[in-house]
Amino acid sequence: MKGALIGCGFFAQNQLNAWRDIDGVEIVALCDRDADRLNQSAETFSIERTYSDAAQMFADGGFDFVDVATTVASHRPIVEMAAKAGVHIICQKPFAENMQDARAMVQAAQTAGKTLMVHENFRWQSPIQAALNVVRSGTIGEPFFGRVSFRSGYDVFSGQPYLAEGERFIIEDLGIHILDISRAFFGDAKKISATTRRMNQNIKGEDVATMLLSHEGGATSVVDCSYATQRMPETFPQSLLEIDGTKGTLRLDAGYQLTVQTTDEKKQDVSPPVLPWAEKPWHNIQESVLTIQQHFVDCIKAGKEPETSGADNLKTLALVEAAYLSASQGSTISLADI
Ligand code: NAD
Ligand code: 89V
């Protein structure tokens, strides 16, 4: 399969490394309107075709899929161009700026008959997959309560300065992943209520969010996120889990320690591997980039809908919108109204 990538910024370097690791895939074209970033990525990854204009790249064609690694404002126009050009699409999160755009993007890919997957990679992290395997196997019975927690004081703003500048921050950028993990464990949500705070006065958006979800199957989950938490050990970028089921409990604690208690207790170290191009503490996220991109390729080959497809991600994005609405109104929001 031949691919093209648009947006040669901070995170795309991981995506380009991961594409290089996947058998049978070659990235043949790159696009970025920033010439320095474009040329640097082209040189690092030995990619000859380079473009400053995505429309020109699609017009020239010669690839089966596009990887959209730009920030959110450009996602809808690029995804629509890609669908018109008749290529499969993998698009970074946040999928879209609002539900209307996201629905239009899903529709565009459906009309074109092409796969559209969102690069929603946190549920693909191997410690999360290890916990999902335990829950899906029925070992702890029916999960009725969960907490999915991401609390850190890590400086994300030096690598991603735009995160300090938006009206929205933690729910849209990070909470979106943690809400998606909650969906992976407990299914879709019916209702959500949220509170937010901004503790860091040097940024525009909220950096603390606490969300309570009622899931359609009856489970309740607490999704809590913070970039204002000074603690040792610093756990960035680990998502921690506490799940109570009818037959036992599961904990994913700091340091990737998984504990499953039923009639007995089993402890397991589920630390992710550090890939040759990865570096700590990002290795957890970096490994999931490889896993999710492999899933995209496997699904296209098998003609299957990806687990984190565009259509699926509408439900995660709806949770983000509902959480902001809840925090601004001080009320519980029904997902049916989003
Ligand atoms: P970035 O600003 O470093 O890079 C984005 C690049 O896209 C820039 O080089 C910019 O010039 C280019 N670009 C923007 N619009 C363009 C257009 N229309 N045509 C051509 N080039 C264009 O951003 P980043 O930190 O790499 O983030 C990119 C996306 O990845 C964001 O949506 C972010 O939320 C997401 N992200 C995801 C993860 C994850 O774990 N899934 C982690 C970090 C970032
Ligand atoms: O995964 C992300 O989207 C990143 C970070 C982990 C820093 O929040 O922006």
mmCIF file of C-alpha atoms and ligand atoms in Angstrom:
data_model
loop_
_atom_site.group_PDB
_atom_site.id
_atom_site.type_symbol
_atom_site.label_atom_id
_atom_site.label_comp_id
_atom_site.label_asym_id
_atom_site.label_seq_id
_atom_site.Cartn_x
_atom_site.Cartn_y
_atom_site.Cartn_z
ATOM 1 C CA MET A 1 0.000 0.000 0.000
ATOM 2 C CA LYS A 2 1.206 3.473 -0.846
ATOM 3 C CA GLY A 3 0.396 6.359 1.463
ATOM 4 C CA ALA A 4 0.749 10.136 1.705
ATOM 5 C CA LEU A 5 1.004 12.180 4.906
ATOM 6 C CA ILE A 6 -0.161 15.759 5.462
ATOM 7 C CA GLY A 7 1.231 17.754 8.405
ATOM 8 C CA CYS A 8 4.904 17.089 9.200
ATOM 9 C CA GLY A 9 4.815 18.504 12.740
ATOM 10 C CA PHE A 10 5.536 17.343 16.282
ATOM 11 C CA PHE A 11 3.498 14.136 16.351
ATOM 12 C CA ALA A 12 3.785 13.136 12.676
ATOM 13 C CA GLN A 13 7.375 12.028 13.334
ATOM 14 C CA ASN A 14 5.964 9.108 15.327
ATOM 15 C CA GLN A 15 3.513 8.304 12.563
ATOM 16 C CA LEU A 16 6.277 8.324 9.924
ATOM 17 C CA ASN A 17 8.459 6.062 12.074
ATOM 18 C CA ALA A 18 5.554 3.667 12.560
ATOM 19 C CA TRP A 19 4.695 3.559 8.822
ATOM 20 C CA ARG A 20 8.321 2.602 8.164
ATOM 21 C CA ASP A 21 7.896 -0.353 10.563
ATOM 22 C CA ILE A 22 4.767 -1.730 8.871
ATOM 23 C CA ASP A 23 5.390 -4.410 6.222
ATOM 24 C CA GLY A 24 4.000 -3.658 2.792
ATOM 25 C CA VAL A 25 3.463 0.089 3.404
ATOM 26 C CA GLU A 26 5.419 2.929 1.828
ATOM 27 C CA ILE A 27 4.844 6.657 2.315
ATOM 28 C CA VAL A 28 5.429 8.152 -1.131
ATOM 29 C CA ALA A 29 4.406 11.801 -0.655
ATOM 30 C CA LEU A 30 4.501 14.426 2.083
ATOM 31 C CA CYS A 31 2.696 17.732 2.432
ATOM 32 C CA ASP A 32 3.149 20.676 4.792
ATOM 33 C CA ARG A 33 2.738 24.375 4.230
ATOM 34 C CA ASP A 34 5.799 24.944 6.449
ATOM 35 C CA ALA A 35 8.767 24.378 4.089
ATOM 36 C CA ASP A 36 11.323 23.670 6.845
ATOM 37 C CA ARG A 37 9.226 20.975 8.490
ATOM 38 C CA LEU A 38 8.371 19.482 5.102
ATOM 39 C CA ASN A 39 11.966 19.296 3.939
ATOM 40 C CA GLN A 40 13.258 17.977 7.237
ATOM 41 C CA SER A 41 10.741 15.120 7.310
ATOM 42 C CA ALA A 42 11.344 14.345 3.624
ATOM 43 C CA GLU A 43 15.067 14.074 4.306
ATOM 44 C CA THR A 44 14.755 12.036 7.529
ATOM 45 C CA PHE A 45 12.396 9.520 5.944
ATOM 46 C CA SER A 46 13.823 9.636 2.365
ATOM 47 C CA ILE A 47 10.539 10.659 0.741
ATOM 48 C CA GLU A 48 10.944 12.307 -2.660
ATOM 49 C CA ARG A 49 7.569 13.816 -3.487
ATOM 50 C CA THR A 50 6.845 16.933 -1.400
ATOM 51 C CA TYR A 51 3.982 19.425 -1.555
ATOM 52 C CA SER A 52 3.025 22.680 0.142
ATOM 53 C CA ASP A 53 -0.552 22.312 -1.127
ATOM 54 C CA ALA A 54 -2.715 19.290 -0.292
ATOM 55 C CA ALA A 55 -5.002 19.834 -3.311
ATOM 56 C CA GLN A 56 -2.022 19.509 -5.649
ATOM 57 C CA MET A 57 -0.897 16.328 -3.914
ATOM 58 C CA PHE A 58 -4.341 14.744 -4.338
ATOM 59 C CA ALA A 59 -4.444 15.896 -7.986
ATOM 60 C CA ASP A 60 -1.135 14.140 -8.668
ATOM 61 C CA GLY A 61 -2.342 11.011 -6.789
ATOM 62 C CA GLY A 62 -0.421 7.741 -6.877
ATOM 63 C CA PHE A 63 -1.298 6.605 -3.335
ATOM 64 C CA ASP A 64 -3.994 4.429 -1.706
ATOM 65 C CA PHE A 65 -4.411 6.234 1.606
ATOM 66 C CA VAL A 66 -3.702 9.547 3.299
ATOM 67 C CA ASP A 67 -2.596 10.109 6.889
ATOM 68 C CA VAL A 68 -3.941 13.462 8.137
ATOM 69 C CA ALA A 69 -1.539 14.630 10.868
ATOM 70 C CA THR A 70 -2.481 18.317 10.902
ATOM 71 C CA THR A 71 -4.221 20.120 13.773
ATOM 72 C CA VAL A 72 -8.009 20.035 13.890
ATOM 73 C CA ALA A 73 -8.954 23.170 11.895
ATOM 74 C CA SER A 74 -7.848 21.585 8.606
ATOM 75 C CA HIS A 75 -9.314 18.097 9.175
ATOM 76 C CA ARG A 76 -12.672 18.589 7.449
ATOM 77 C CA PRO A 77 -11.406 20.172 4.199
ATOM 78 C CA ILE A 78 -8.582 17.633 3.906
ATOM 79 C CA VAL A 79 -10.809 14.620 4.648
ATOM 80 C CA GLU A 80 -13.344 15.839 2.077
ATOM 81 C CA MET A 81 -10.587 16.301 -0.522
ATOM 82 C CA ALA A 82 -9.286 12.814 0.230
ATOM 83 C CA ALA A 83 -12.739 11.257 -0.114
ATOM 84 C CA LYS A 84 -13.217 13.015 -3.481
ATOM 85 C CA ALA A 85 -9.810 11.717 -4.559
ATOM 86 C CA GLY A 86 -10.986 8.181 -3.667
ATOM 87 C CA VAL A 87 -8.337 7.254 -1.072
ATOM 88 C CA HIS A 88 -8.643 5.653 2.375
ATOM 89 C CA ILE A 89 -8.148 8.067 5.286
ATOM 90 C CA ILE A 90 -6.637 7.964 8.757
ATOM 91 C CA CYS A 91 -7.167 11.267 10.568
ATOM 92 C CA GLN A 92 -5.684 12.511 13.842
ATOM 93 C CA LYS A 93 -7.829 13.389 16.833
ATOM 94 C CA PRO A 94 -9.636 15.627 17.664
ATOM 95 C CA PHE A 95 -11.518 14.367 14.609
ATOM 96 C CA ALA A 96 -13.321 17.690 14.018
ATOM 97 C CA GLU A 97 -14.041 21.069 15.574
ATOM 98 C CA ASN A 98 -17.744 20.256 15.971
ATOM 99 C CA MET A 99 -20.279 17.466 15.402
ATOM 100 C CA GLN A 100 -21.576 18.942 12.156
ATOM 101 C CA ASP A 101 -18.123 18.780 10.562
ATOM 102 C CA ALA A 102 -17.495 15.287 11.938
ATOM 103 C CA ARG A 103 -20.784 13.957 10.542
ATOM 104 C CA ALA A 104 -20.036 15.516 7.138
ATOM 105 C CA MET A 105 -16.592 13.829 7.115
ATOM 106 C CA VAL A 106 -18.092 10.419 7.892
ATOM 107 C CA GLN A 107 -20.678 10.962 5.158
ATOM 108 C CA ALA A 108 -18.008 11.978 2.619
ATOM 109 C CA ALA A 109 -16.003 8.782 3.204
ATOM 110 C CA GLN A 110 -19.142 6.629 3.098
ATOM 111 C CA THR A 111 -20.187 8.186 -0.222
ATOM 112 C CA ALA A 112 -16.726 7.510 -1.619
ATOM 113 C CA GLY A 113 -16.811 3.933 -0.285
ATOM 114 C CA LYS A 114 -13.476 4.461 1.508
ATOM 115 C CA THR A 115 -12.270 3.590 5.008
ATOM 116 C CA LEU A 116 -12.116 6.520 7.438
ATOM 117 C CA MET A 117 -10.400 5.835 10.758
ATOM 118 C CA VAL A 118 -9.603 8.268 13.560
ATOM 119 C CA HIS A 119 -6.101 8.044 15.034
ATOM 120 C CA GLU A 120 -7.615 7.539 18.521
ATOM 121 C CA ASN A 121 -4.635 5.638 19.836
ATOM 122 C CA PHE A 122 -4.928 5.626 23.644
ATOM 123 C CA ARG A 123 -7.169 2.527 23.752
ATOM 124 C CA TRP A 124 -4.488 0.811 21.626
ATOM 125 C CA GLN A 125 -1.767 1.253 24.269
ATOM 126 C CA SER A 126 -0.623 -2.222 25.311
ATOM 127 C CA PRO A 127 -1.333 -1.738 29.075
ATOM 128 C CA ILE A 128 -4.901 -0.664 28.190
ATOM 129 C CA GLN A 129 -5.224 -3.591 25.764
ATOM 130 C CA ALA A 130 -4.045 -5.967 28.532
ATOM 131 C CA ALA A 131 -6.777 -4.619 30.837
ATOM 132 C CA LEU A 132 -9.387 -4.755 28.050
ATOM 133 C CA ASN A 133 -8.511 -8.418 27.443
ATOM 134 C CA VAL A 134 -9.144 -9.217 31.119
ATOM 135 C CA VAL A 135 -12.502 -7.426 31.165
ATOM 136 C CA ARG A 136 -13.617 -8.798 27.774
ATOM 137 C CA SER A 137 -12.732 -12.348 28.907
ATOM 138 C CA GLY A 138 -15.310 -12.024 31.712
ATOM 139 C CA THR A 139 -12.744 -12.683 34.475
ATOM 140 C CA ILE A 140 -14.096 -9.913 36.738
ATOM 141 C CA GLY A 141 -17.712 -10.439 35.632
ATOM 142 C CA GLU A 142 -19.899 -7.544 34.538
ATOM 143 C CA PRO A 143 -18.155 -4.214 35.122
ATOM 144 C CA PHE A 144 -20.468 -1.862 37.036
ATOM 145 C CA PHE A 145 -18.057 0.906 38.126
ATOM 146 C CA GLY A 146 -14.903 2.365 36.666
ATOM 147 C CA ARG A 147 -12.457 5.183 37.081
ATOM 148 C CA VAL A 148 -10.202 6.198 34.211
ATOM 149 C CA SER A 149 -7.699 8.713 35.458
ATOM 150 C CA PHE A 150 -4.939 10.814 33.863
ATOM 151 C CA ARG A 151 -3.253 13.223 36.286
ATOM 152 C CA SER A 152 0.071 14.872 35.559
ATOM 153 C CA GLY A 153 2.148 18.030 35.825
ATOM 154 C CA TYR A 154 4.132 17.299 32.649
ATOM 155 C CA ASP A 155 4.936 20.302 30.448
ATOM 156 C CA VAL A 156 3.075 19.485 27.231
ATOM 157 C CA PHE A 157 3.208 23.109 26.063
ATOM 158 C CA SER A 158 6.868 23.180 25.019
ATOM 159 C CA GLY A 159 6.332 20.455 22.368
ATOM 160 C CA GLN A 160 2.803 21.552 21.461
ATOM 161 C CA PRO A 161 2.573 25.355 22.037
ATOM 162 C CA TYR A 162 -0.915 25.528 20.440
ATOM 163 C CA LEU A 163 -2.274 23.650 23.478
ATOM 164 C CA ALA A 164 -1.775 26.793 25.592
ATOM 165 C CA GLU A 165 -3.593 29.010 23.119
ATOM 166 C CA GLY A 166 -7.050 27.490 22.577
ATOM 167 C CA GLU A 167 -10.216 28.379 24.515
ATOM 168 C CA ARG A 168 -10.548 24.604 25.051
ATOM 169 C CA PHE A 169 -7.689 22.489 26.323
ATOM 170 C CA ILE A 170 -7.740 19.365 28.429
ATOM 171 C CA ILE A 171 -11.077 17.785 27.492
ATOM 172 C CA GLU A 172 -10.595 18.417 23.777
ATOM 173 C CA ASP A 173 -6.944 17.356 23.614
ATOM 174 C CA LEU A 174 -6.477 14.715 26.322
ATOM 175 C CA GLY A 175 -9.881 14.023 27.836
ATOM 176 C CA ILE A 176 -11.000 12.860 24.402
ATOM 177 C CA HIS A 177 -8.604 9.899 24.745
ATOM 178 C CA ILE A 178 -9.667 9.135 28.301
ATOM 179 C CA LEU A 179 -13.365 9.314 27.420
ATOM 180 C CA ASP A 180 -12.651 6.952 24.524
ATOM 181 C CA ILE A 181 -10.983 4.495 26.917
ATOM 182 C CA SER A 182 -14.085 4.647 29.106
ATOM 183 C CA ARG A 183 -16.239 3.833 26.043
ATOM 184 C CA ALA A 184 -13.952 0.883 25.221
ATOM 185 C CA PHE A 185 -14.518 -0.614 28.704
ATOM 186 C CA PHE A 186 -18.104 0.347 29.544
ATOM 187 C CA GLY A 187 -19.789 1.010 26.191
ATOM 188 C CA ASP A 188 -21.594 4.114 25.011
ATOM 189 C CA ALA A 189 -22.793 6.697 27.476
ATOM 190 C CA LYS A 190 -26.332 8.015 27.968
ATOM 191 C CA LYS A 191 -25.521 10.983 30.207
ATOM 192 C CA ILE A 192 -22.536 12.980 31.346
ATOM 193 C CA SER A 193 -21.879 15.726 33.864
ATOM 194 C CA ALA A 194 -18.597 17.596 34.107
ATOM 195 C CA THR A 195 -16.750 20.250 36.035
ATOM 196 C CA THR A 196 -13.664 22.072 34.769
ATOM 197 C CA ARG A 197 -11.020 24.413 36.186
ATOM 198 C CA ARG A 198 -8.025 26.352 34.941
ATOM 199 C CA MET A 199 -5.212 26.143 37.495
ATOM 200 C CA ASN A 200 -2.352 27.255 35.209
ATOM 201 C CA GLN A 201 -2.908 30.967 34.604
ATOM 202 C CA ASN A 202 -0.446 30.982 31.671
ATOM 203 C CA ILE A 203 -2.788 29.058 29.398
ATOM 204 C CA LYS A 204 -6.217 29.947 28.003
ATOM 205 C CA GLY A 205 -8.223 26.753 28.404
ATOM 206 C CA GLU A 206 -9.167 24.435 31.260
ATOM 207 C CA ASP A 207 -6.465 22.102 32.573
ATOM 208 C CA VAL A 208 -8.548 20.093 35.067
ATOM 209 C CA ALA A 209 -11.733 18.188 34.214
ATOM 210 C CA THR A 210 -13.809 15.718 36.228
ATOM 211 C CA MET A 211 -16.555 13.842 34.399
ATOM 212 C CA LEU A 212 -19.246 11.402 35.518
ATOM 213 C CA LEU A 213 -20.727 9.094 32.861
ATOM 214 C CA SER A 214 -23.833 6.892 32.963
ATOM 215 C CA HIS A 215 -23.391 4.145 30.394
ATOM 216 C CA GLU A 216 -26.181 2.525 28.379
ATOM 217 C CA GLY A 217 -25.417 -0.915 29.857
ATOM 218 C CA GLY A 218 -25.843 0.420 33.416
ATOM 219 C CA ALA A 219 -22.210 1.022 34.436
ATOM 220 C CA THR A 220 -21.034 4.312 35.925
ATOM 221 C CA SER A 221 -17.594 5.716 35.212
ATOM 222 C CA VAL A 222 -15.550 8.622 36.495
ATOM 223 C CA VAL A 223 -13.155 10.119 33.962
ATOM 224 C CA ASP A 224 -10.744 12.565 35.567
ATOM 225 C CA CYS A 225 -7.959 14.488 33.863
ATOM 226 C CA SER A 226 -5.463 17.042 35.088
ATOM 227 C CA TYR A 227 -2.312 18.749 33.880
ATOM 228 C CA ALA A 228 -2.063 20.659 37.172
ATOM 229 C CA THR A 229 -1.129 17.700 39.375
ATOM 230 C CA GLN A 230 2.364 17.822 40.899
ATOM 231 C CA ARG A 231 3.120 14.343 42.172
ATOM 232 C CA MET A 232 5.908 11.823 42.393
ATOM 233 C CA PRO A 233 6.330 9.633 40.555
ATOM 234 C CA GLU A 234 5.175 11.721 37.583
ATOM 235 C CA THR A 235 2.940 9.333 35.638
ATOM 236 C CA PHE A 236 2.762 11.085 32.241
ATOM 237 C CA PRO A 237 1.408 9.716 29.915
ATOM 238 C CA GLN A 238 -0.200 6.847 31.830
ATOM 239 C CA SER A 239 -3.947 6.338 32.066
ATOM 240 C CA LEU A 240 -4.762 4.595 35.354
ATOM 241 C CA LEU A 241 -7.752 2.305 35.836
ATOM 242 C CA GLU A 242 -9.963 1.039 38.638
ATOM 243 C CA ILE A 243 -12.748 -1.293 37.572
ATOM 244 C CA ASP A 244 -15.221 -3.127 39.794
ATOM 245 C CA GLY A 245 -17.048 -6.107 38.302
ATOM 246 C CA THR A 246 -19.566 -8.582 39.676
ATOM 247 C CA LYS A 247 -16.820 -11.225 40.169
ATOM 248 C CA GLY A 248 -13.775 -9.121 41.012
ATOM 249 C CA THR A 249 -11.767 -5.971 40.458
ATOM 250 C CA LEU A 250 -9.021 -4.719 38.177
ATOM 251 C CA ARG A 251 -6.484 -1.966 38.830
ATOM 252 C CA LEU A 252 -3.944 -0.509 36.429
ATOM 253 C CA ASP A 253 -1.639 1.433 38.725
ATOM 254 C CA ALA A 254 1.308 3.774 38.194
ATOM 255 C CA GLY A 255 4.306 2.058 36.597
ATOM 256 C CA TYR A 256 2.037 -0.109 34.403
ATOM 257 C CA GLN A 257 1.209 -2.540 37.204
ATOM 258 C CA LEU A 258 -1.948 -4.544 36.527
ATOM 259 C CA THR A 259 -3.697 -6.229 39.463
ATOM 260 C CA VAL A 260 -6.691 -8.518 39.002
ATOM 261 C CA GLN A 261 -8.470 -9.715 42.137
ATOM 262 C CA THR A 262 -11.095 -12.461 42.006
ATOM 263 C CA THR A 263 -10.934 -15.421 44.388
ATOM 264 C CA ASP A 264 -7.186 -14.819 44.277
ATOM 265 C CA GLU A 265 -4.916 -11.933 43.279
ATOM 266 C CA LYS A 266 -2.764 -11.776 40.126
ATOM 267 C CA LYS A 267 -0.208 -9.006 39.592
ATOM 268 C CA GLN A 268 1.412 -8.404 36.219
ATOM 269 C CA ASP A 269 3.885 -5.871 34.851
ATOM 270 C CA VAL A 270 2.311 -4.659 31.588
ATOM 271 C CA SER A 271 4.931 -2.021 30.728
ATOM 272 C CA PRO A 272 4.924 -1.205 27.025
ATOM 273 C CA PRO A 273 8.063 -1.940 25.005
ATOM 274 C CA VAL A 274 10.357 0.962 24.070
ATOM 275 C CA LEU A 275 10.477 0.770 20.251
ATOM 276 C CA PRO A 276 13.882 1.539 18.674
ATOM 277 C CA TRP A 277 12.741 5.027 17.605
ATOM 278 C CA ALA A 278 10.825 5.757 20.821
ATOM 279 C CA GLU A 279 11.871 7.558 23.986
ATOM 280 C CA LYS A 280 10.597 7.510 27.557
ATOM 281 C CA PRO A 281 8.130 8.632 28.804
ATOM 282 C CA TRP A 282 6.427 8.861 25.370
ATOM 283 C CA HIS A 283 7.093 5.184 24.531
ATOM 284 C CA ASN A 284 3.622 4.154 25.706
ATOM 285 C CA ILE A 285 1.956 6.506 23.218
ATOM 286 C CA GLN A 286 4.536 5.790 20.508
ATOM 287 C CA GLU A 287 3.921 2.043 20.624
ATOM 288 C CA SER A 288 0.183 2.635 20.235
ATOM 289 C CA VAL A 289 0.850 4.642 17.060
ATOM 290 C CA LEU A 290 2.358 1.536 15.487
ATOM 291 C CA THR A 291 -0.502 -0.646 16.730
ATOM 292 C CA ILE A 292 -3.284 1.630 15.497
ATOM 293 C CA GLN A 293 -1.673 2.168 12.098
ATOM 294 C CA GLN A 294 -1.233 -1.617 11.711
ATOM 295 C CA HIS A 295 -4.946 -1.988 12.590
ATOM 296 C CA PHE A 296 -5.829 0.537 9.833
ATOM 297 C CA VAL A 297 -3.865 -1.470 7.244
ATOM 298 C CA ASP A 298 -5.285 -4.813 8.448
ATOM 299 C CA CYS A 299 -8.861 -3.483 8.264
ATOM 300 C CA ILE A 300 -8.420 -2.146 4.729
ATOM 301 C CA LYS A 301 -6.951 -5.468 3.594
ATOM 302 C CA ALA A 302 -9.766 -7.435 5.270
ATOM 303 C CA GLY A 303 -12.510 -5.001 4.168
ATOM 304 C CA LYS A 304 -13.448 -4.492 7.850
ATOM 305 C CA GLU A 305 -14.549 -1.349 9.718
ATOM 306 C CA PRO A 306 -11.780 -0.213 12.110
ATOM 307 C CA GLU A 307 -12.610 -0.274 15.834
ATOM 308 C CA THR A 308 -11.932 3.470 16.036
ATOM 309 C CA SER A 309 -13.599 4.374 12.728
ATOM 310 C CA GLY A 310 -14.900 7.853 11.939
ATOM 311 C CA ALA A 311 -18.452 6.635 12.638
ATOM 312 C CA ASP A 312 -17.377 5.194 16.000
ATOM 313 C CA ASN A 313 -15.502 8.351 16.933
ATOM 314 C CA LEU A 314 -18.664 10.468 16.555
ATOM 315 C CA LYS A 315 -19.641 9.023 19.948
ATOM 316 C CA THR A 316 -16.354 10.006 21.587
ATOM 317 C CA LEU A 317 -16.539 13.483 20.084
ATOM 318 C CA ALA A 318 -20.143 13.815 21.296
ATOM 319 C CA LEU A 319 -18.890 13.132 24.838
ATOM 320 C CA VAL A 320 -16.380 15.985 24.492
ATOM 321 C CA GLU A 321 -19.094 18.389 23.312
ATOM 322 C CA ALA A 322 -21.461 17.236 26.049
ATOM 323 C CA ALA A 323 -18.778 17.619 28.733
ATOM 324 C CA TYR A 324 -18.125 21.246 27.754
ATOM 325 C CA LEU A 325 -21.867 21.931 27.660
ATOM 326 C CA SER A 326 -22.330 20.348 31.076
ATOM 327 C CA ALA A 327 -19.444 22.327 32.589
ATOM 328 C CA SER A 328 -20.765 25.618 31.189
ATOM 329 C CA GLN A 329 -24.394 24.999 32.215
ATOM 330 C CA GLY A 330 -23.749 23.163 35.472
ATOM 331 C CA SER A 331 -26.190 20.452 34.386
ATOM 332 C CA THR A 332 -26.262 16.820 33.318
ATOM 333 C CA ILE A 333 -26.354 16.392 29.535
ATOM 334 C CA SER A 334 -28.086 13.601 27.658
ATOM 335 C CA LEU A 335 -25.997 12.363 24.726
ATOM 336 C CA ALA A 336 -29.182 12.079 22.675
ATOM 337 C CA ASP A 337 -29.252 15.909 22.614
ATOM 338 C CA ILE A 338 -25.773 16.293 21.054
HETATM 339 P P1 NAD B 1 1.960 20.595 14.871
HETATM 340 O O1 NAD B 1 1.434 21.991 14.859
HETATM 341 O O2 NAD B 1 3.311 20.332 15.447
HETATM 342 O O3 NAD B 1 1.994 20.007 13.381
HETATM 343 C C1 NAD B 1 0.955 20.223 12.471
HETATM 344 C C2 NAD B 1 1.581 20.472 11.100
HETATM 345 O O4 NAD B 1 0.531 20.541 10.129
HETATM 346 C C3 NAD B 1 2.349 21.796 11.003
HETATM 347 O O5 NAD B 1 3.660 21.543 10.543
HETATM 348 C C4 NAD B 1 1.523 22.650 10.031
HETATM 349 O O6 NAD B 1 2.320 23.486 9.219
HETATM 350 C C5 NAD B 1 0.839 21.573 9.203
HETATM 351 N N1 NAD B 1 -0.439 21.989 8.587
HETATM 352 C C6 NAD B 1 -1.535 22.488 9.220
HETATM 353 N N2 NAD B 1 -2.535 22.684 8.340
HETATM 354 C C7 NAD B 1 -2.061 22.313 7.122
HETATM 355 C C8 NAD B 1 -2.629 22.281 5.817
HETATM 356 N N3 NAD B 1 -3.885 22.675 5.596
HETATM 357 N N4 NAD B 1 -1.860 21.835 4.803
HETATM 358 C C9 NAD B 1 -0.580 21.423 5.014
HETATM 359 N N5 NAD B 1 0.010 21.433 6.237
HETATM 360 C C10 NAD B 1 -0.722 21.866 7.268
HETATM 361 O O7 NAD B 1 0.851 19.715 15.576
HETATM 362 P P2 NAD B 1 1.035 18.298 16.307
HETATM 363 O O8 NAD B 1 1.365 18.521 17.725
HETATM 364 O O9 NAD B 1 1.883 17.422 15.493
HETATM 365 O O10 NAD B 1 -0.476 17.781 16.297
HETATM 366 C C11 NAD B 1 -1.092 17.372 15.102
HETATM 367 C C12 NAD B 1 -2.358 16.609 15.449
HETATM 368 O O11 NAD B 1 -1.982 15.435 16.173
HETATM 369 C C13 NAD B 1 -3.315 17.378 16.375
HETATM 370 O O12 NAD B 1 -4.632 17.158 15.952
HETATM 371 C C14 NAD B 1 -3.061 16.788 17.754
HETATM 372 O O13 NAD B 1 -4.183 16.814 18.607
HETATM 373 C C15 NAD B 1 -2.702 15.374 17.392
HETATM 374 N N6 NAD B 1 -1.861 14.696 18.405
HETATM 375 C C16 NAD B 1 -2.200 13.426 18.707
HETATM 376 C C17 NAD B 1 -1.482 12.709 19.631
HETATM 377 C C18 NAD B 1 -1.904 11.309 19.921
HETATM 378 O O14 NAD B 1 -1.362 10.653 20.791
HETATM 379 N N7 NAD B 1 -2.883 10.780 19.191
HETATM 380 C C19 NAD B 1 -0.390 13.306 20.271
HETATM 381 C C20 NAD B 1 -0.037 14.608 19.917
HETATM 382 C C21 NAD B 1 -0.783 15.290 18.961
HETATM 383 O O1 89V B 2 -2.148 12.618 23.013
HETATM 384 C C1 89V B 2 -2.254 13.814 22.787
HETATM 385 O O2 89V B 2 -3.161 14.184 22.107
HETATM 386 C C2 89V B 2 -1.230 14.792 23.285
HETATM 387 C C3 89V B 2 -0.980 14.765 24.781
HETATM 388 C C4 89V B 2 -0.690 13.409 25.331
HETATM 389 C C5 89V B 2 0.177 15.679 25.092
HETATM 390 O O3 89V B 2 -2.114 15.259 25.415
HETATM 391 O O4 89V B 2 -1.601 16.076 22.890
#
